[in-house]
Coordinates of C-alpha atoms in Angstrom, one line a residue:
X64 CA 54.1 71.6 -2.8
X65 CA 55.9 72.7 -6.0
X66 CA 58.3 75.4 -6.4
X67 CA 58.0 78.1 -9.0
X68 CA 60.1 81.0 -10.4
X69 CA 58.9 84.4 -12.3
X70 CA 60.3 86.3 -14.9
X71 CA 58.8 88.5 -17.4
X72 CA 58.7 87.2 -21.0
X73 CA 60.8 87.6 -23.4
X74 CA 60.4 89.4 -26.5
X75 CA 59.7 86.3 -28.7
X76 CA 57.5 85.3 -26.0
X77 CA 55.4 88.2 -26.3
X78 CA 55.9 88.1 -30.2
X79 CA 53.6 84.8 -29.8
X80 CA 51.8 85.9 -26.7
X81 CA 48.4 84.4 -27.4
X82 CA 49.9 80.8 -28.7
X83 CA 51.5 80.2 -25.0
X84 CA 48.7 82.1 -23.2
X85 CA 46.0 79.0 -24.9
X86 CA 48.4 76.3 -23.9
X87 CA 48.1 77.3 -20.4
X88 CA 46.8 74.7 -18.0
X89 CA 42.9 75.7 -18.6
X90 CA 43.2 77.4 -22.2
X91 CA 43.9 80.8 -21.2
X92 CA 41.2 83.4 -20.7
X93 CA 40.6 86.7 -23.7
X94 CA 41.1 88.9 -21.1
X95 CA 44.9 88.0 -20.9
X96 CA 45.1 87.9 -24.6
X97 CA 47.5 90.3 -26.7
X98 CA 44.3 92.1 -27.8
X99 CA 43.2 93.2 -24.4
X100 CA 46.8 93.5 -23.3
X101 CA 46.9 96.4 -26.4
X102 CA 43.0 98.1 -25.0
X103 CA 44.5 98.1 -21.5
X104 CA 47.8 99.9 -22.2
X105 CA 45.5 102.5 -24.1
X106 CA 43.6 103.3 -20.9
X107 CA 45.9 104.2 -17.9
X108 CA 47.5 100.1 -17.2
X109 CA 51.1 99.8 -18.0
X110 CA 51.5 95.7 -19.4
X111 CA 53.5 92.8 -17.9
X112 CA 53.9 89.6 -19.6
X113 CA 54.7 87.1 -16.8
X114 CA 55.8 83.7 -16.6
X115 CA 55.8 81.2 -14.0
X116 CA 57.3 78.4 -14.6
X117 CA 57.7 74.9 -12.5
X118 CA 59.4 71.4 -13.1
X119 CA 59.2 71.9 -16.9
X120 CA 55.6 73.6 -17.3
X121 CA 54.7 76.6 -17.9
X122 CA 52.0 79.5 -17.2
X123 CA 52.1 82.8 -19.0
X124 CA 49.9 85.7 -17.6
X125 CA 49.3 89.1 -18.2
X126 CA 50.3 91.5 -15.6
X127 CA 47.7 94.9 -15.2
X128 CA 50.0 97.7 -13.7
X129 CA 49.4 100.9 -12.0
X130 CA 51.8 103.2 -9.5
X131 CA 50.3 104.9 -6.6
X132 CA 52.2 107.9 -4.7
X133 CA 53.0 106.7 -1.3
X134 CA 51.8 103.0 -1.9
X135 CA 54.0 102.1 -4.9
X136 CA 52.4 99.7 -7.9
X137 CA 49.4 97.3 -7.5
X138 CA 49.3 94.4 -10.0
X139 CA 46.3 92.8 -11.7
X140 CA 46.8 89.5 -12.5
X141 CA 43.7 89.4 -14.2
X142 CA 41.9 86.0 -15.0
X143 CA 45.3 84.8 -13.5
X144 CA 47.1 83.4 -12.2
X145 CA 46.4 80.0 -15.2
X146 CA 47.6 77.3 -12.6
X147 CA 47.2 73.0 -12.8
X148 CA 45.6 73.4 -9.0
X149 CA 44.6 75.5 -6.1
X150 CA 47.5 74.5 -4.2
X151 CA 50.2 75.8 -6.7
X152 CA 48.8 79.3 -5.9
X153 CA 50.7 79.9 -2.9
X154 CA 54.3 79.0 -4.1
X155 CA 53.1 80.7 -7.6
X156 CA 52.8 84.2 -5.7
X157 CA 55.6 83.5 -3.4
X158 CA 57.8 83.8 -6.6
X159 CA 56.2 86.6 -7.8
X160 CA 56.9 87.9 -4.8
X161 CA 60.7 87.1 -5.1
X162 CA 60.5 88.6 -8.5
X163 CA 59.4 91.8 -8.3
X164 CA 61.6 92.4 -5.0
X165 CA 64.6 91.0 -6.4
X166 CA 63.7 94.0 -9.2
X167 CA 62.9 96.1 -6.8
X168 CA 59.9 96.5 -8.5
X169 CA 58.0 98.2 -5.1
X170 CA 54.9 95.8 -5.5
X171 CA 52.4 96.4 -2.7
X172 CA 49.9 94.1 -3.2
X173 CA 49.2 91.1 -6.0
X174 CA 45.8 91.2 -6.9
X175 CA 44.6 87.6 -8.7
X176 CA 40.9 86.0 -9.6
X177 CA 42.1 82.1 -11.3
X178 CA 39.2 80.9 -12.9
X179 CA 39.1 77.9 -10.2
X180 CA 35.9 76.9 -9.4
X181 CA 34.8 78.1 -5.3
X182 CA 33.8 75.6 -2.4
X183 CA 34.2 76.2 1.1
X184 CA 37.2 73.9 0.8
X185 CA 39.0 75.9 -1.8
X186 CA 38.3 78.9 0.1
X187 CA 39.5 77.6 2.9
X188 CA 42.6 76.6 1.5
X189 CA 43.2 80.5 -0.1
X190 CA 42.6 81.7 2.9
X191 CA 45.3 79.6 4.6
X192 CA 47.7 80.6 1.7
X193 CA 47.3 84.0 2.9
X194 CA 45.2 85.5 0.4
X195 CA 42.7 88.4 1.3
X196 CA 39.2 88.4 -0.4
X197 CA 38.6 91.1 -2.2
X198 CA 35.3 92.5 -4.3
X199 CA 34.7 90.9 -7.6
X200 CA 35.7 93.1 -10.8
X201 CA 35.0 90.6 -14.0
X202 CA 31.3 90.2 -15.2
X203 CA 31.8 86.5 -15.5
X204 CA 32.9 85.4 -11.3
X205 CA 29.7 83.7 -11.9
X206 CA 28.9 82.9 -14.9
X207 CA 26.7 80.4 -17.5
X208 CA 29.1 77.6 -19.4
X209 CA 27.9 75.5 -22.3
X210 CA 30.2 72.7 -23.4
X211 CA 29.8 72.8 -27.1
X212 CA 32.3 69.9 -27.6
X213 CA 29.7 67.7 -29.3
X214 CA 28.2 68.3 -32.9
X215 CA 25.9 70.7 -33.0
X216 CA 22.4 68.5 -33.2
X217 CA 23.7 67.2 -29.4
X218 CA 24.3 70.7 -28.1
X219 CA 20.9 71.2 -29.0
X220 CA 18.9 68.5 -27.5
X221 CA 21.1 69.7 -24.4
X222 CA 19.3 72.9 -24.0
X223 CA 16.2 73.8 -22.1
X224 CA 13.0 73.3 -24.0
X225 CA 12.4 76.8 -23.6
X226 CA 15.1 78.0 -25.2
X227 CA 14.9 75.2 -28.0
X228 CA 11.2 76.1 -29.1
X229 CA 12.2 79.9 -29.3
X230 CA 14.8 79.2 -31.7
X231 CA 12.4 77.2 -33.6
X232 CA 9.5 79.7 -33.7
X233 CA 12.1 82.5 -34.7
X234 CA 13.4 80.4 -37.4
X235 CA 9.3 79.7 -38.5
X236 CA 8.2 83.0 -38.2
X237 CA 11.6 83.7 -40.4
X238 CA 14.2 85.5 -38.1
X239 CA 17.4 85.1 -39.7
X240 CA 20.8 86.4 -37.9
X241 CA 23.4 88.2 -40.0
X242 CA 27.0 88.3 -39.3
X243 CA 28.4 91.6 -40.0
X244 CA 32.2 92.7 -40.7
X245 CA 33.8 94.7 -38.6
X246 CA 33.5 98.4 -39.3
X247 CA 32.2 101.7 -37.6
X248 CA 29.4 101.3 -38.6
X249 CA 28.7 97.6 -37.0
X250 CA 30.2 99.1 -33.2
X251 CA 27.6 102.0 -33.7
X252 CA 24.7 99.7 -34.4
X253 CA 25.7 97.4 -31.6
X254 CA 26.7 100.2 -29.2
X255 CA 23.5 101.8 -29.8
X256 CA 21.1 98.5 -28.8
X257 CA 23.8 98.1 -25.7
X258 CA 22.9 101.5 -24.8
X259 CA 19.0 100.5 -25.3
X260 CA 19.4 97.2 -23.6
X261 CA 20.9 99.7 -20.2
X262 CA 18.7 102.4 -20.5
X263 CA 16.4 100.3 -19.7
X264 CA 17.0 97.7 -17.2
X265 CA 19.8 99.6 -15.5
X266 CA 21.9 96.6 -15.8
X267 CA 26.3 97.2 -15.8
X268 CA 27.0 100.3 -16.3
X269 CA 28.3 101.2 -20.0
X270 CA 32.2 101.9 -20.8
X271 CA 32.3 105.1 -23.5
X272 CA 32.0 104.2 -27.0
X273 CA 35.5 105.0 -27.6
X274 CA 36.4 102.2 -25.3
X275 CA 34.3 100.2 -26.9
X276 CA 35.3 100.7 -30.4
X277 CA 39.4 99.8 -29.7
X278 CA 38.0 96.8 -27.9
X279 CA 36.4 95.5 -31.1
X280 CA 39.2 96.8 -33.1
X281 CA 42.0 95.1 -31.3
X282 CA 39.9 91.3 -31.6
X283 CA 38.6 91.4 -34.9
X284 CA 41.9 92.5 -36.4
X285 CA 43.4 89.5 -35.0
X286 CA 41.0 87.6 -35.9
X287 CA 39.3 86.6 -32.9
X288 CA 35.9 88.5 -32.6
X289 CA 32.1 88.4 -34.3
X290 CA 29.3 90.6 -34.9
X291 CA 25.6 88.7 -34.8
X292 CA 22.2 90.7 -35.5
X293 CA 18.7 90.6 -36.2
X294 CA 16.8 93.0 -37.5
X295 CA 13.5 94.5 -37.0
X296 CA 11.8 96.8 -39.7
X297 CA 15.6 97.0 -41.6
X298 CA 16.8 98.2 -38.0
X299 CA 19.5 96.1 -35.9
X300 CA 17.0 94.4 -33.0
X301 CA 18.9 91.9 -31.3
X302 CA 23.1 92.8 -31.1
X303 CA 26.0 90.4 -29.9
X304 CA 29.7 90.3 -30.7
X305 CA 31.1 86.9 -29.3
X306 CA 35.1 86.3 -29.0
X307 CA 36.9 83.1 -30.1
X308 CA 40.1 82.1 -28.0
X309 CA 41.3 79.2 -27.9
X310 CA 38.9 76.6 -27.6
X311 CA 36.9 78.8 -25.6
X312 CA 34.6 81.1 -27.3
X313 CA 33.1 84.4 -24.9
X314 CA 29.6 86.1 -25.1
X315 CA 31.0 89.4 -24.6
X316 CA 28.7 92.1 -25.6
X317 CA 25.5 92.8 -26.7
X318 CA 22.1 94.4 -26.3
X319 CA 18.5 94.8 -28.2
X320 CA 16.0 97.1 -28.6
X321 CA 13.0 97.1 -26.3
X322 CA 9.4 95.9 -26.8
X323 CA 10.7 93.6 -30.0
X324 CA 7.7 92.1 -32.1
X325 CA 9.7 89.1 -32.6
X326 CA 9.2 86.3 -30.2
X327 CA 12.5 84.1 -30.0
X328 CA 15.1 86.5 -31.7
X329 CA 17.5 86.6 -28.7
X330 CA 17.9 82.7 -28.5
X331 CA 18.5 82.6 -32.0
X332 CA 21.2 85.1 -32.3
X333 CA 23.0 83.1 -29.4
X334 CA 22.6 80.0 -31.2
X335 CA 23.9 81.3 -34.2
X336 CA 26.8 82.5 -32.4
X337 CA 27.6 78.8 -30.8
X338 CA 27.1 77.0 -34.0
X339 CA 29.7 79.8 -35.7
X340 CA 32.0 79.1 -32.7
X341 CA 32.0 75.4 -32.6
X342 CA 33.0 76.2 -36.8
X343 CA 36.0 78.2 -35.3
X344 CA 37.0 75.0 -32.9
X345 CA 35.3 76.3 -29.6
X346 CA 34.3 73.8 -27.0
X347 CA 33.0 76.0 -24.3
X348 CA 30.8 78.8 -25.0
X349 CA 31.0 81.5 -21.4
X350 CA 27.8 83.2 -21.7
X351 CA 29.4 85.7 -19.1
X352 CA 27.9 86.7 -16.2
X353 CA 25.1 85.9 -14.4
X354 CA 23.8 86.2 -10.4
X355 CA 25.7 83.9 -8.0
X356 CA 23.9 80.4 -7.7
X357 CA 22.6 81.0 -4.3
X358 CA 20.9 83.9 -6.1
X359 CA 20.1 82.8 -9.8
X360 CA 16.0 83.0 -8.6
X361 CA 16.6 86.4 -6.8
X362 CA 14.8 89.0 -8.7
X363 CA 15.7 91.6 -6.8
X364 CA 19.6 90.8 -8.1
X365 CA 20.7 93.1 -11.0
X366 CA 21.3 90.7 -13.5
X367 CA 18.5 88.2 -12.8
X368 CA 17.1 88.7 -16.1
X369 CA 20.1 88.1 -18.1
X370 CA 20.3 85.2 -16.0
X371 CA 17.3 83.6 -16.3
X372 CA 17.8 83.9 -20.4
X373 CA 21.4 82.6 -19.7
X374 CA 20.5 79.5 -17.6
X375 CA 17.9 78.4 -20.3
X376 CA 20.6 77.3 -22.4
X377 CA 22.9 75.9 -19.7
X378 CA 21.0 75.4 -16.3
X379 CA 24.4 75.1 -14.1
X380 CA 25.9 78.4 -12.8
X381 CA 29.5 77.9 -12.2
X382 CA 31.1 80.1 -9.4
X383 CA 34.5 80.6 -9.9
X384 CA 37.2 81.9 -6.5
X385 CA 36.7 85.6 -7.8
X386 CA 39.1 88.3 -6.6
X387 CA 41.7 87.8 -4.1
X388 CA 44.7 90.3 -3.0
X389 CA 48.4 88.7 -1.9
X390 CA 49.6 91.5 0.4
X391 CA 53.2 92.3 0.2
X392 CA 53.8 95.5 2.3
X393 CA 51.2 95.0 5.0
X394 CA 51.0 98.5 6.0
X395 CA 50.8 100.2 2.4
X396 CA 47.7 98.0 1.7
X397 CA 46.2 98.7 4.9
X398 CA 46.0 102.2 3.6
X399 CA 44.9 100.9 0.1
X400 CA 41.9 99.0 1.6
X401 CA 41.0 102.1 4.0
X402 CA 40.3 104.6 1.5
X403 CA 43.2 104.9 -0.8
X404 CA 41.1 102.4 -3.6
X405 CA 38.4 104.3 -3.2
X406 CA 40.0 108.0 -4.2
X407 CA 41.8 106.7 -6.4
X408 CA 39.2 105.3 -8.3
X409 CA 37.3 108.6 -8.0
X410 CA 40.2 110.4 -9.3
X411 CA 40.9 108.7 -11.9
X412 CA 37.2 108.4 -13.4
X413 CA 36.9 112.3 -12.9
X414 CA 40.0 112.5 -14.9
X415 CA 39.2 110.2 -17.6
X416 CA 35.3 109.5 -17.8
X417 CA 36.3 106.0 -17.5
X418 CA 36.1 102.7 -15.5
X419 CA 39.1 102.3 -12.8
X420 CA 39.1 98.7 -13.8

């Protein structure tokens, strides 16, 4: 077992956050970038930069923060913590542990979900680290990956049939997807078909456009974020605004406008999206979120439909360890889990209209 130390980042560090967060051991993850690190300091988080380090190697992380009365702070390690293997977890959060006592810091509870793929064995093997499950926050816990490594032509032929001939009618019929710049205008029109696309199906709940709109600000001004439409009698149809990071690019919003005349206009904005990516150096495209596996055919789930046009361009749903709580003051978190969350979370949506999470 290795050993590990923690220490926040210095200010260089964090100068260059993104370049050390995509040389982590698997790439790094946009929700630990310096973009979402700025939209969730804006809404209630303080922001840690961590690093844990071991025998020469290096993870960086970003640290979600919040103080409680009575319990003291609760961090969110979120997408974190970026680790080589499962069984680094353990000595990983033992020095975080260190850390934030030796700074008397008055950390209840670490709360972590590493993208590391679930089994019983590597469930078995968090639970013997001591870790607590906990219920899943992030869309993508399950989730639809394409490796888009190959040229484009390959990628194709890799897809379901389905998918392929409704790319191919759109592009007959003459569907053609636009990217837009970033601008007020562009998170209205997209806003506006996510808000369609929920109406709807009553699918995930929508964050405020506000939220929405500093979201989309904080990746496109570095850079890292595209808008793809369609349109529909000179109307935006089809919506999606897809994140580059890394090599690994993120489907992370979108939405359409319902009973749509165009058969195939969907596929086609998402293959525009992963031929633009693989442009940008992408080799995985995370169509983000879908059912569980055991429950991709469940149409009773609330995302089975997203999932069923998901899994037509990759058919393997990857089921990653989700969210897991390190316990550090025993009888503080026995409060949390009790009811203290839950008010908490109540409170604070009453006072801000927005998400806990």
């Amino acid at each position: 077992m290795r050993e590990f130390t923690a220490r926040f980042a210095t200010a260089e560090e964090i100068e260059n956050w993104d370049k050390h967060v995509t040389a982590n051991p698997s790439g790094g993850n946009m929700l630990q970038s310096a973009a979402y690190a700025a939209v969730k300091k804006g809404s209630g988080w303080s922001v840690r930069f961590l690093v844990l380090e071991s025998g020469g190697t290096s993870s960086y992380d970003l640290v979600l923060e919040k103080k409680f009365p009575v319990l003291g702070r609760l961090w969110y390690l979120i997408k974190g913590p970026d680790l080589e293997s499962v069984a680094d977890l353990k000595p990983a959060l033992d020095a975080c542990a260190v850390f934030a006592r030796s700074r008397k810091l008055n950390v209840f509870s670490i709360k972590i979900e590493p993208d590391i793929i679930s089994s019983p064995e590597v469930q078995a093997q968090l639970a013997a680290a001591g870790l607590v499950k906990a219920p899943n926050i992030q869309s993508n816990d399950s989730t639809a990956l394409l490796d888009t490594a190959a040229p484009d032509n390959e990628v194709f032929r890799a897809i379901s049939s389905r998918a392929r001939n409704a790319i191919r009618r759109a592009e007959r019929e003459g569907c053609e997807v636009l990217e837009r710049e970033s601008s007020p205008e562009t998170y209205r029109a997209l806003y506006e078909l996510m808000a369609d696309t929920v109406n709807a199906k009553g699918s995930m709940p929508l964050r405020s456009y506000e939220y929405y709109a500093q979201f989309w600000d904080e990746f496109c001004n570095r850079g890292l974020g595209r808008f793809f439409f369609v349109e529909e009698d000179g109307k935006p149809s089809v919506g999606a605004f897809v994140i580059n990071y890394g090599a690994k690019a993120t489907y992370k919003d979108g939405g359409s406008t319902q009973n749509r005349k165009q058969y195939g206009d969907s596929h086609l904005v998402q293959w525009a999206a992963i031929r633009r990516m693989q442009e940008l150096g992408c080799t995985e495209y995370d169509f983000c979120g879908t059912p569980p596996a055991a429950q991709i055919k469940d149409k009773a789930h609330h995302l089975y439909g997203m999932g069923m046009f998901k899994t037509s361009f990759t058919k393997t749903v990857t089921d990653f360890v989700g969210c897991h709580d390190f316990v550090l003051a025993p009888v503080r978190y026995a409060l949390w889990v009790k009811g203290a969350e839950r008010i908490f979370r109540r409170l604070e949506t009453a006072r801000t209209g927005q998400q806990f999470y």
